[in-house]
Every structure is written in structure tokens, then in C-alpha cells.
């Protein structure tokens, strides 16, 4: 940082689970509004355990019903992670423009990224990032959705809980190498984005 304080490196994390919503045929132009069907309400996904993991249920559906190869399903999630990493880099660039009084402070952002999934020529799925929401709605409308949001919030709180040593680290001239490491994300449902 420009004032001599140690810069706190950005660490972008992504929750390991997804919330899938499906536009109703009755919706105007297929736009997802406030009324939508969740993955656990779709029989083809519910039978594949969507209430436990919508991400795995969608992957199983794509492999079993659409004939998508495992690498195509993996690419779907890699593409969402790549877009998330690009959003995180943009957020970091905006944060770097903050005034010098915020230099060295540790902070976090909770974003919801919305994608549209479209069919590809081979019948698999491609994600398109349509929105990065800085004020995500975490109002649960069902028990599976509440479990998803609870897991997300627990993981975020576990990640940001800072010891007094970590809170003051970097403000007294210590290098980042001398600072305690952040909590490991292996015990949570968050994964580090490159």
C-alpha cells in the first residue's frame, strides 16, 4: 500500500454448493421472477438428491439423461468458477481505489452470482454470468434452501472470524509472512478460486 502498511492479499472463495432455480413456462419470456421452481421441486433432479446437493444432482442429470461427458460437466463448474474469479478481481480493483484510511484493513464481500444455463449444440450446458449481486437475498423459502443458506453463512463466518493477532497483523509494520495464516478452508464448504 502507498502509506507503508502491509497490503492484505485478496482471497476469493466460492461456496461448493449452488442454488438452482428454473423459470416457469408461465413466466413472461421465461424470465425468472419471484416465483420459480427450485431443483428439489423438479422430479428429474429431486430423484438424484437435489435436496442434498443441487450441483451434484444437475451433474448426474446431465450425464445420465443428456449424455454429457464428465469433462463437460466439470467444464460447466470450471466456467462458473472462472467467471467468479473475474468478478473477484474486479471487486479487488474497486477496493484498491478506496482511500488510504482503509489500507491494511481486512474485510469481506458476500456476493451472489447469477448465471443463465443454456443448451449447447451437443446437448450439454453452458453458463452465462448475468449478474453479480452485492446484496444477495438470503431469505429461505424452504427447508433445503434454509440448509443451503445456513451452510453458506456458517462457512463465511468461520472464514472471517479473526483472532486478535490477525486483526492487528499488518498494522504494526509486520510483513504478511509474519502474520498468522487464515483458517483453512478444507473444513468448510468454501473453495479457493485461482
XYZ file of N, CA, C and O in Angstrom:
776
model
N 0.841 -1.181 0.000
C 0.000 0.000 0.000
C 0.881 1.237 0.000
O 2.038 1.189 0.377
N 0.329 2.355 -0.385
C 1.112 3.578 -0.566
C 1.534 4.232 0.748
O 2.443 5.040 0.768
N 0.897 3.881 1.859
C 1.248 4.526 3.128
C 2.180 3.685 3.988
O 2.340 3.951 5.169
N 2.773 2.659 3.426
C 3.737 1.842 4.150
C 3.130 0.689 4.918
O 3.843 -0.135 5.461
N 1.803 0.604 5.000
C 1.183 -0.517 5.699
C 1.175 -1.730 4.784
O 1.116 -1.610 3.563
N 1.249 -2.898 5.395
C 1.239 -4.131 4.615
C -0.121 -4.307 3.957
O -1.152 -4.111 4.589
N -0.108 -4.641 2.696
C -1.356 -4.896 1.987
C -1.868 -6.276 2.372
O -1.099 -7.206 2.553
N -3.170 -6.388 2.529
C -3.785 -7.671 2.836
C -4.210 -8.287 1.511
O -4.985 -7.694 0.772
N -3.662 -9.459 1.181
C -3.968 -10.042 -0.120
C -5.427 -10.486 -0.203
O -6.018 -10.914 0.783
N -5.978 -10.380 -1.404
C -7.334 -10.835 -1.653
C -7.346 -12.350 -1.728
O -6.487 -12.956 -2.354
N -8.309 -12.934 -1.069
C -8.538 -14.362 -1.210
C -9.996 -14.524 -1.610
O -10.895 -14.150 -0.859
N -10.228 -15.003 -2.806
C -11.582 -15.205 -3.306
C -11.998 -16.639 -3.031
O -11.267 -17.576 -3.353
N -13.161 -16.798 -2.422
C -13.681 -18.113 -2.074
C -15.050 -18.292 -2.706
O -15.804 -17.329 -2.835
N -15.364 -19.509 -3.076
C -16.659 -19.817 -3.671
C -17.278 -20.978 -2.913
O -16.595 -21.961 -2.613
N -18.562 -20.858 -2.611
C -19.268 -21.934 -1.911
C -19.325 -23.155 -2.825
O -19.438 -23.038 -4.039
N -19.233 -24.327 -2.223
C -19.175 -25.557 -3.013
C -20.537 -25.990 -3.532
O -20.619 -26.865 -4.379
N -21.596 -25.382 -3.062
C -22.949 -25.758 -3.485
C -23.574 -24.613 -4.271
O -23.097 -23.490 -4.235
N -24.627 -24.920 -5.003
C -25.323 -23.934 -5.825
C -26.811 -23.963 -5.506
O -27.333 -24.956 -5.012
N -27.467 -22.859 -5.797
C -28.925 -22.789 -5.724
C -29.412 -22.718 -7.160
O -29.098 -21.774 -7.885
N -30.124 -23.740 -7.591
C -30.659 -23.768 -8.957
C -32.118 -23.355 -8.910
O -32.886 -23.820 -8.068
N -32.501 -22.466 -9.838
C -33.894 -22.050 -9.969
C -34.278 -22.175 -11.433
O -33.469 -21.922 -12.311
N -35.520 -22.545 -11.663
C -35.978 -22.785 -13.023
C -37.165 -21.903 -13.337
O -38.140 -21.859 -12.590
N -37.079 -21.205 -14.485
C -38.172 -20.355 -14.933
C -39.360 -21.227 -15.314
O -39.204 -22.291 -15.908
N -40.524 -20.756 -14.973
C -41.748 -21.461 -15.306
C -42.121 -21.180 -16.758
O -41.861 -20.104 -17.284
N -42.755 -22.135 -17.393
C -43.273 -21.915 -18.746
C -44.264 -20.754 -18.740
O -44.453 -20.089 -19.726
N -44.906 -20.521 -17.590
C -45.908 -19.465 -17.492
C -45.292 -18.076 -17.390
O -45.956 -17.089 -17.572
N -44.003 -17.999 -17.083
C -43.360 -16.702 -16.923
C -43.275 -15.949 -18.235
O -43.260 -16.537 -19.307
N -43.248 -14.631 -18.158
C -43.173 -13.836 -19.381
C -41.774 -13.973 -19.966
O -40.781 -13.655 -19.313
N -41.685 -14.471 -21.154
C -40.429 -14.659 -21.888
C -39.426 -15.512 -21.116
O -38.231 -15.390 -21.318
N -39.914 -16.378 -20.225
C -39.019 -17.260 -19.494
C -38.168 -16.566 -18.458
O -37.186 -17.119 -17.991
N -38.531 -15.364 -18.065
C -37.746 -14.610 -17.095
C -38.032 -15.144 -15.694
O -39.187 -15.350 -15.329
N -36.964 -15.362 -14.925
C -37.131 -15.826 -13.554
C -37.511 -14.634 -12.700
O -36.795 -13.644 -12.628
N -38.662 -14.706 -12.092
C -39.106 -13.641 -11.194
C -39.056 -14.127 -9.773
O -38.166 -14.888 -9.393
N -40.024 -13.744 -8.996
C -40.064 -14.171 -7.596
C -40.619 -15.580 -7.451
O -40.429 -16.221 -6.437
N -41.334 -16.051 -8.444
C -41.887 -17.403 -8.421
C -41.040 -18.283 -9.334
O -40.873 -17.988 -10.511
N -40.497 -19.331 -8.784
C -39.674 -20.235 -9.566
C -39.705 -21.597 -8.919
O -40.112 -21.745 -7.769
N -39.290 -22.573 -9.682
C -39.177 -23.917 -9.141
C -37.726 -24.157 -8.767
O -36.816 -23.874 -9.547
N -37.507 -24.656 -7.583
C -36.154 -24.983 -7.128
C -35.801 -26.389 -7.597
O -36.675 -27.168 -7.996
N -34.530 -26.707 -7.554
C -34.050 -28.011 -8.036
C -34.764 -29.165 -7.351
O -35.088 -30.168 -7.996
N -35.030 -29.049 -6.048
C -35.653 -30.149 -5.323
C -37.131 -30.296 -5.678
O -37.765 -31.264 -5.300
N -37.697 -29.335 -6.440
C -39.072 -29.440 -6.909
C -39.169 -30.055 -8.302
O -40.264 -30.328 -8.781
N -38.057 -30.247 -8.961
C -38.023 -30.825 -10.312
C -37.794 -32.330 -10.159
O -36.755 -32.753 -9.648
N -38.763 -33.159 -10.569
C -38.645 -34.613 -10.329
C -37.328 -35.218 -10.820
O -36.740 -36.057 -10.136
N -36.853 -34.807 -11.998
C -35.623 -35.380 -12.546
C -34.400 -35.046 -11.693
O -33.399 -35.758 -11.716
N -34.451 -33.959 -10.943
C -33.336 -33.596 -10.060
C -33.589 -34.085 -8.637
O -32.656 -34.511 -7.958
N -34.838 -34.021 -8.191
C -35.164 -34.489 -6.840
C -34.783 -35.957 -6.676
O -34.252 -36.360 -5.634
N -35.020 -36.759 -7.716
C -34.692 -38.189 -7.636
C -33.187 -38.431 -7.594
O -32.738 -39.517 -7.267
N -32.424 -37.409 -7.913
C -30.962 -37.514 -7.888
C -30.372 -36.786 -6.673
O -29.202 -36.451 -6.654
N -31.206 -36.511 -5.674
C -30.721 -35.946 -4.418
C -30.538 -34.439 -4.407
O -29.678 -33.928 -3.701
N -31.359 -33.713 -5.154
C -31.201 -32.259 -5.248
C -31.355 -31.560 -3.897
O -30.769 -30.500 -3.692
N -32.116 -32.140 -2.978
C -32.260 -31.501 -1.664
C -30.946 -31.544 -0.893
O -30.692 -30.696 -0.054
N -30.096 -32.527 -1.177
C -28.776 -32.610 -0.536
C -27.733 -31.814 -1.294
O -26.886 -31.158 -0.698
N -27.772 -31.881 -2.637
C -26.786 -31.177 -3.451
C -27.335 -30.953 -4.860
O -27.324 -31.867 -5.685
N -27.789 -29.736 -5.105
C -28.305 -29.408 -6.433
C -27.201 -29.512 -7.478
O -27.443 -29.916 -8.614
N -25.994 -29.166 -7.088
C -24.859 -29.217 -8.016
C -24.621 -30.656 -8.492
O -24.488 -30.912 -9.691
N -24.593 -31.599 -7.565
C -24.368 -32.993 -7.939
C -25.573 -33.575 -8.675
O -25.406 -34.376 -9.598
N -26.794 -33.172 -8.279
C -27.992 -33.666 -8.968
C -28.026 -33.193 -10.415
O -28.353 -33.964 -11.321
N -27.664 -31.922 -10.663
C -27.634 -31.424 -12.035
C -26.560 -32.162 -12.837
O -26.794 -32.558 -13.979
N -25.398 -32.380 -12.232
C -24.344 -33.131 -12.920
C -24.800 -34.533 -13.289
O -24.580 -34.993 -14.417
N -25.466 -35.206 -12.357
C -25.962 -36.562 -12.633
C -27.005 -36.536 -13.744
O -26.987 -37.388 -14.646
N -27.902 -35.561 -13.709
C -28.917 -35.445 -14.756
C -28.261 -35.226 -16.127
O -28.635 -35.853 -17.115
N -27.285 -34.329 -16.177
C -26.622 -34.052 -17.456
C -25.909 -35.281 -18.004
O -25.931 -35.538 -19.208
N -25.279 -36.051 -17.124
C -24.580 -37.259 -17.572
C -25.569 -38.353 -17.977
O -25.431 -38.962 -19.038
N -26.567 -38.595 -17.119
C -27.463 -39.736 -17.320
C -28.551 -39.484 -18.355
O -28.899 -40.384 -19.121
N -29.122 -38.296 -18.386
C -30.251 -38.013 -19.268
C -29.861 -37.283 -20.545
O -30.501 -37.445 -21.565
N -28.836 -36.439 -20.473
C -28.439 -35.649 -21.637
C -27.203 -36.215 -22.324
O -26.800 -35.723 -23.371
N -26.574 -37.229 -21.722
C -25.413 -37.861 -22.325
C -24.155 -37.009 -22.306
O -23.240 -37.227 -23.099
N -24.093 -36.061 -21.397
C -22.903 -35.206 -21.292
C -21.758 -35.998 -20.685
O -21.950 -36.779 -19.750
N -20.584 -35.781 -21.213
C -19.393 -36.422 -20.667
C -19.033 -35.769 -19.335
O -19.373 -34.609 -19.080
N -18.337 -36.508 -18.496
C -17.891 -35.981 -17.200
C -17.096 -34.698 -17.388
O -17.237 -33.749 -16.621
N -16.265 -34.651 -18.440
C -15.454 -33.442 -18.655
C -16.325 -32.239 -19.017
O -15.986 -31.112 -18.701
N -17.487 -32.473 -19.677
C -18.397 -31.363 -19.989
C -19.051 -30.822 -18.721
O -19.235 -29.618 -18.575
N -19.405 -31.732 -17.822
C -19.993 -31.307 -16.546
C -18.946 -30.555 -15.727
O -19.231 -29.498 -15.155
N -17.719 -31.079 -15.712
C -16.637 -30.393 -14.985
C -16.387 -29.012 -15.585
O -16.166 -28.036 -14.854
N -16.453 -28.903 -16.910
C -16.228 -27.608 -17.563
C -17.325 -26.599 -17.180
O -17.058 -25.410 -17.030
N -18.564 -27.063 -17.003
C -19.646 -26.185 -16.555
C -19.256 -25.485 -15.254
O -19.335 -24.267 -15.128
N -18.788 -26.270 -14.287
C -18.425 -25.695 -12.986
C -17.129 -24.893 -13.093
O -16.988 -23.857 -12.435
N -16.191 -25.323 -13.920
C -14.963 -24.533 -14.129
C -15.276 -23.175 -14.739
O -14.682 -22.160 -14.355
N -16.224 -23.141 -15.668
C -16.605 -21.866 -16.282
C -17.255 -20.931 -15.264
O -17.025 -19.721 -15.290
N -18.071 -21.484 -14.358
C -18.678 -20.618 -13.332
C -17.597 -20.100 -12.387
O -17.632 -18.938 -11.976
N -16.623 -20.949 -12.046
C -15.537 -20.521 -11.167
C -14.664 -19.465 -11.834
O -14.228 -18.507 -11.185
N -14.411 -19.618 -13.131
C -13.609 -18.634 -13.856
C -14.307 -17.275 -13.847
O -13.674 -16.243 -13.590
N -15.595 -17.262 -14.103
C -16.345 -16.005 -14.075
C -16.335 -15.406 -12.665
O -16.192 -14.191 -12.497
N -16.462 -16.255 -11.646
C -16.425 -15.768 -10.265
C -15.071 -15.156 -9.932
O -14.992 -14.116 -9.265
N -14.000 -15.773 -10.401
C -12.660 -15.225 -10.161
C -12.500 -13.876 -10.851
O -11.871 -12.959 -10.302
N -13.072 -13.725 -12.041
C -13.013 -12.438 -12.740
C -13.785 -11.362 -11.990
O -13.347 -10.218 -11.892
N -14.937 -11.730 -11.428
C -15.713 -10.778 -10.618
C -14.907 -10.397 -9.375
O -14.829 -9.224 -9.010
N -14.281 -11.382 -8.726
C -13.481 -11.095 -7.530
C -12.337 -10.147 -7.847
O -12.039 -9.230 -7.075
N -11.696 -10.337 -8.995
C -10.600 -9.442 -9.399
C -11.125 -8.025 -9.627
O -10.474 -7.043 -9.257
N -12.306 -7.912 -10.215
C -12.900 -6.585 -10.434
C -13.253 -5.919 -9.108
O -13.033 -4.719 -8.921
N -13.783 -6.704 -8.161
C -14.104 -6.166 -6.831
C -12.824 -5.715 -6.133
O -12.787 -4.658 -5.511
N -11.752 -6.491 -6.271
C -10.474 -6.126 -5.662
C -9.954 -4.822 -6.254
O -9.432 -3.966 -5.534
N -10.098 -4.668 -7.572
C -9.638 -3.439 -8.220
C -10.429 -2.238 -7.711
O -9.864 -1.162 -7.466
N -11.725 -2.409 -7.519
C -12.535 -1.316 -6.966
C -12.115 -1.011 -5.532
O -12.033 0.147 -5.133
N -11.836 -2.059 -4.755
C -11.399 -1.860 -3.371
C -10.071 -1.147 -3.285
O -9.813 -0.381 -2.360
N -9.197 -1.381 -4.267
C -7.883 -0.727 -4.281
C -8.018 0.778 -4.471
O -7.117 1.529 -4.112
N -9.134 1.218 -5.017
C -9.351 2.645 -5.217
C -9.833 3.344 -3.940
O -9.911 4.564 -3.903
N -10.191 2.559 -2.910
C -10.643 3.169 -1.652
C -9.569 4.082 -1.097
O -8.387 3.940 -1.388
N -9.980 4.992 -0.236
C -9.000 5.941 0.317
C -7.984 5.243 1.211
O -8.189 4.129 1.661
N -6.897 5.910 1.459
C -5.764 5.331 2.191
C -6.124 4.953 3.622
O -5.458 4.124 4.218
N -7.174 5.531 4.186
C -7.530 5.206 5.571
C -7.985 3.759 5.715
O -8.011 3.222 6.816
N -8.334 3.115 4.619
C -8.747 1.710 4.670
C -7.609 0.753 4.378
O -7.800 -0.452 4.402
N -6.438 1.267 4.079
C -5.307 0.405 3.725
C -4.970 -0.527 4.880
O -4.935 -0.127 6.032
N -4.719 -1.783 4.560
C -4.311 -2.761 5.552
C -5.459 -3.398 6.318
O -5.245 -4.332 7.066
N -6.671 -2.881 6.157
C -7.804 -3.474 6.868
C -8.232 -4.759 6.177
O -8.147 -4.882 4.960
N -8.687 -5.682 6.965
C -9.223 -6.910 6.408
C -10.726 -6.746 6.322
O -11.359 -6.263 7.243
N -11.304 -7.126 5.211
C -12.740 -7.020 5.016
C -13.193 -8.145 4.116
O -12.388 -8.868 3.547
N -14.497 -8.273 3.973
C -15.016 -9.306 3.090
C -16.240 -8.779 2.358
O -16.860 -7.805 2.772
N -16.517 -9.407 1.268
C -17.709 -9.136 0.461
C -18.430 -10.471 0.295
O -17.804 -11.491 0.070
N -19.740 -10.451 0.403
C -20.547 -11.629 0.113
C -21.352 -11.294 -1.136
O -22.174 -10.377 -1.117
N -21.063 -11.988 -2.212
C -21.727 -11.746 -3.488
C -22.503 -12.977 -3.905
O -22.110 -14.101 -3.604
N -23.596 -12.746 -4.602
C -24.298 -13.849 -5.260
C -24.126 -13.624 -6.752
O -24.379 -12.537 -7.263
N -23.687 -14.655 -7.444
C -23.521 -14.576 -8.884
C -24.651 -15.351 -9.540
O -24.903 -16.502 -9.192
N -25.338 -14.698 -10.464
C -26.444 -15.332 -11.176
C -25.996 -15.685 -12.588
O -25.401 -14.862 -13.280
N -26.284 -16.906 -12.969
C -25.944 -17.400 -14.296
C -27.218 -17.886 -14.973
O -28.143 -18.341 -14.312
N -27.237 -17.803 -16.279
C -28.243 -18.495 -17.079
C -27.528 -19.689 -17.684
O -26.400 -19.572 -18.181
N -28.163 -20.845 -17.637
C -27.600 -22.045 -18.246
C -28.323 -22.285 -19.560
O -29.555 -22.339 -19.592
N -27.569 -22.394 -20.642
C -28.169 -22.642 -21.952
C -27.609 -23.935 -22.531
O -26.488 -24.332 -22.221
N -28.422 -24.560 -23.369
C -28.004 -25.805 -24.010
C -26.994 -25.497 -25.109
O -27.113 -24.511 -25.826
N -25.993 -26.351 -25.211
C -25.006 -26.237 -26.286
C -25.436 -27.146 -27.445
O -26.382 -27.925 -27.314
N -24.733 -27.059 -28.551
C -25.075 -27.853 -29.737
C -25.054 -29.354 -29.444
O -25.826 -30.115 -30.023
N -24.173 -29.778 -28.538
C -24.088 -31.205 -28.217
C -25.056 -31.623 -27.108
O -25.028 -32.755 -26.653
N -25.937 -30.700 -26.666
C -26.949 -31.034 -25.667
C -26.515 -30.830 -24.236
O -27.283 -31.079 -23.313
N -25.288 -30.400 -24.027
C -24.847 -30.119 -22.662
C -25.194 -28.674 -22.306
O -26.034 -28.067 -22.945
N -24.559 -28.130 -21.308
C -24.954 -26.833 -20.754
C -23.761 -25.890 -20.699
O -22.659 -26.292 -20.348
N -24.014 -24.610 -21.000
C -23.005 -23.566 -20.870
C -23.573 -22.478 -19.944
O -24.698 -22.055 -20.112
N -22.755 -22.031 -18.963
C -23.220 -20.953 -18.083
C -22.872 -19.576 -18.649
O -21.823 -19.391 -19.263
N -23.748 -18.616 -18.424
C -23.520 -17.225 -18.808
C -23.747 -16.375 -17.565
O -24.852 -16.363 -17.012
N -22.724 -15.685 -17.113
C -22.865 -14.801 -15.954
C -23.736 -13.621 -16.354
O -23.450 -12.936 -17.338
N -24.811 -13.378 -15.607
C -25.691 -12.257 -15.934
C -25.715 -11.188 -14.850
O -26.094 -10.055 -15.116
N -25.305 -11.537 -13.612
C -25.369 -10.546 -12.537
C -24.447 -10.944 -11.392
O -24.351 -12.108 -11.046
N -23.790 -9.949 -10.840
C -23.075 -10.110 -9.570
C -23.825 -9.246 -8.573
O -23.843 -8.023 -8.685
N -24.477 -9.870 -7.623
C -25.352 -9.172 -6.691
C -24.616 -8.938 -5.377
O -24.274 -9.883 -4.668
N -24.392 -7.673 -5.036
C -23.664 -7.327 -3.812
C -24.556 -7.361 -2.577
O -24.065 -7.238 -1.463
N -25.853 -7.538 -2.755
C -26.781 -7.615 -1.628
C -27.694 -8.817 -1.837
O -28.884 -8.682 -2.111
N -27.124 -10.028 -1.716
C -27.927 -11.213 -2.019
C -29.044 -11.441 -1.007
O -28.870 -11.227 0.195
N -30.186 -11.856 -1.519
C -31.335 -12.193 -0.677
C -31.077 -13.576 -0.080
O -30.922 -14.549 -0.796
N -31.037 -13.646 1.225
C -30.814 -14.928 1.900
C -32.057 -15.364 2.677
O -31.962 -16.077 3.670
N -33.219 -14.945 2.201
C -34.472 -15.361 2.820
C -34.844 -16.737 2.271
O -35.128 -16.896 1.081
N -34.829 -17.720 3.145
C -35.114 -19.092 2.731
C -36.612 -19.290 2.554
O -37.408 -18.848 3.367
N -36.983 -19.958 1.475
C -38.382 -20.234 1.182
C -38.735 -21.709 1.399
O -39.864 -22.103 1.186
N -37.733 -22.520 1.780
C -37.972 -23.940 2.011
C -36.867 -24.478 2.919
O -35.838 -23.829 3.110
N -37.095 -25.682 3.445
C -36.094 -26.300 4.320
C -34.768 -26.560 3.587
O -33.701 -26.263 4.127
N -34.781 -27.096 2.346
C -33.499 -27.286 1.657
C -32.770 -25.969 1.401
O -31.549 -25.892 1.515
N -33.531 -24.934 1.068
C -32.901 -23.631 0.831
C -32.326 -23.073 2.134
O -31.234 -22.503 2.148
N -33.030 -23.273 3.246
C -32.518 -22.817 4.541
C -31.220 -23.556 4.884
O -30.262 -22.945 5.354
N -31.178 -24.851 4.611
C -29.959 -25.623 4.885
C -28.799 -25.103 4.031
O -27.671 -24.985 4.516
N -29.077 -24.773 2.765
C -28.047 -24.236 1.874
C -27.533 -22.902 2.412
O -26.321 -22.690 2.530
N -28.434 -21.998 2.761
C -28.032 -20.684 3.256
C -27.312 -20.785 4.601
O -26.346 -20.082 4.845
N -27.796 -21.679 5.481
C -27.128 -21.875 6.771
C -25.692 -22.358 6.562
O -24.764 -21.888 7.218
N -25.507 -23.314 5.643
C -24.157 -23.814 5.358
C -23.261 -22.720 4.806
O -22.093 -22.603 5.185
N -23.808 -21.898 3.912
C -23.041 -20.787 3.342
C -22.637 -19.802 4.433
O -21.465 -19.433 4.552
N -23.601 -19.385 5.242
C -23.293 -18.394 6.278
C -22.344 -18.950 7.334
O -21.447 -18.237 7.797
N -22.510 -20.212 7.704
C -21.576 -20.834 8.648
C -20.156 -20.820 8.084
O -19.195 -20.502 8.781
N -20.021 -21.169 6.800
C -18.693 -21.203 6.171
C -18.085 -19.801 6.108
O -16.898 -19.620 6.391
N -18.899 -18.808 5.753
C -18.388 -17.439 5.680
C -17.963 -16.960 7.061
O -16.881 -16.392 7.233
N -18.808 -17.195 8.063
C -18.450 -16.762 9.420
C -17.210 -17.479 9.934
O -16.360 -16.859 10.574
N -17.076 -18.773 9.640
C -15.859 -19.495 10.026
C -14.635 -18.870 9.374
O -13.573 -18.767 9.980
N -14.777 -18.457 8.129
C -13.646 -17.893 7.385
C -13.245 -16.519 7.906
O -12.068 -16.197 7.968
N -14.209 -15.694 8.276
C -13.877 -14.311 8.646
C -13.648 -14.102 10.132
O -13.225 -13.019 10.528
N -13.924 -15.123 10.937
C -13.655 -14.961 12.366
C -12.162 -14.758 12.553
O -11.360 -15.608 12.204
N -11.813 -13.616 13.064
C -10.406 -13.248 13.158
C -9.945 -13.239 14.604
O -10.612 -12.700 15.476
N -8.796 -13.792 14.840
C -8.195 -13.723 16.162
C -7.669 -12.310 16.373
O -7.419 -11.585 15.415
N -7.470 -11.883 17.615
C -6.895 -10.553 17.851
C -5.553 -10.375 17.144
O -5.239 -9.298 16.666
N -4.774 -11.468 17.047
C -3.482 -11.373 16.362
C -3.666 -11.056 14.882
O -2.955 -10.262 14.304
N -4.644 -11.684 14.262
C -4.875 -11.450 12.837
C -5.472 -10.066 12.606
O -5.196 -9.432 11.596
N -6.304 -9.583 13.523
C -6.913 -8.267 13.348
C -5.839 -7.191 13.316
O -5.866 -6.279 12.501
N -4.851 -7.294 14.202
C -3.828 -6.255 14.273
C -2.658 -6.512 13.317
O -1.834 -5.639 13.112
N -2.579 -7.684 12.735
C -1.451 -8.021 11.883
C -1.393 -7.099 10.676
O -2.399 -6.798 10.047
N -0.212 -6.650 10.349
C -0.011 -5.788 9.201
C -0.116 -4.317 9.531
O 0.301 -3.471 8.774
N -0.663 -3.983 10.690
C -0.802 -2.570 11.045
C 0.409 -2.039 11.784
O 0.638 -0.853 11.822
N 1.179 -2.947 12.382
C 2.346 -2.504 13.140
C 3.638 -2.679 12.365
O 4.709 -2.687 12.939
N 3.542 -2.856 11.067
C 4.732 -2.978 10.238
C 5.143 -4.407 9.963
O 6.106 -4.646 9.256
N 4.409 -5.409 10.517
C 4.765 -6.793 10.238
C 4.556 -7.076 8.755
O 3.677 -6.522 8.118
N 5.383 -7.960 8.229
C 5.148 -8.376 6.854
C 4.056 -9.434 6.868
O 3.804 -10.064 7.899
N 3.415 -9.645 5.733
C 2.368 -10.665 5.659
C 2.914 -12.040 6.000
O 2.193 -12.887 6.488
N 4.194 -12.281 5.734
C 4.798 -13.574 6.042
C 4.813 -13.828 7.543
O 4.823 -14.970 7.987
N 4.833 -12.739 8.354
C 4.856 -12.890 9.809
C 3.457 -13.015 10.409
O 3.313 -13.227 11.603
N 2.440 -12.824 9.605
C 1.065 -12.856 10.093
C 0.556 -14.292 10.173
O 0.931 -15.129 9.352
N -0.314 -14.575 11.158
C -0.900 -15.910 11.223
C -1.678 -16.207 9.944
O -2.273 -15.319 9.350
N -1.671 -17.451 9.548
C -2.402 -17.858 8.346
C -3.890 -17.784 8.601
O -4.340 -18.008 9.725
N -4.670 -17.523 7.546
C -6.122 -17.561 7.702
C -6.561 -18.986 7.974
O -5.823 -19.934 7.702
N -7.766 -19.159 8.512
C -8.246 -20.512 8.772
C -8.286 -21.324 7.482
O -8.506 -20.782 6.410
N -8.056 -22.609 7.618
C -8.074 -23.483 6.449
C -9.495 -23.632 5.938
O -10.431 -23.794 6.715
N -9.661 -23.575 4.621
C -10.994 -23.737 4.060
C -11.337 -25.204 3.825
O -12.434 -25.504 3.405
N -10.433 -26.105 4.117
C -10.717 -27.511 3.854
C -11.818 -28.045 4.747
O -12.508 -28.970 4.375
N -12.019 -27.438 5.908
C -13.063 -27.912 6.810
C -14.403 -27.257 6.513
O -15.393 -27.573 7.137
N -14.441 -26.340 5.560
C -15.688 -25.660 5.247
C -16.134 -26.039 3.850
O -15.496 -26.829 3.164
N -17.235 -25.447 3.427
C -17.741 -25.697 2.082
C -17.307 -24.603 1.117
O -17.893 -24.442 0.063
N -16.257 -23.848 1.467
C -15.732 -22.828 0.582
C -14.484 -23.352 -0.099
O -13.686 -24.051 0.498
N -14.316 -22.993 -1.362
C -13.112 -23.375 -2.086
C -12.420 -22.111 -2.586
O -13.073 -21.143 -2.928
N -11.105 -22.145 -2.600
C -10.305 -21.002 -3.040
C -10.346 -20.930 -4.556
O -10.189 -21.938 -5.246
N -10.603 -19.741 -5.077
C -10.567 -19.512 -6.518
C -9.176 -19.027 -6.893
O -8.574 -18.226 -6.190
N -8.681 -19.479 -8.012
C -7.378 -19.003 -8.515
C -7.536 -17.686 -9.223
O -8.482 -17.381 -9.836
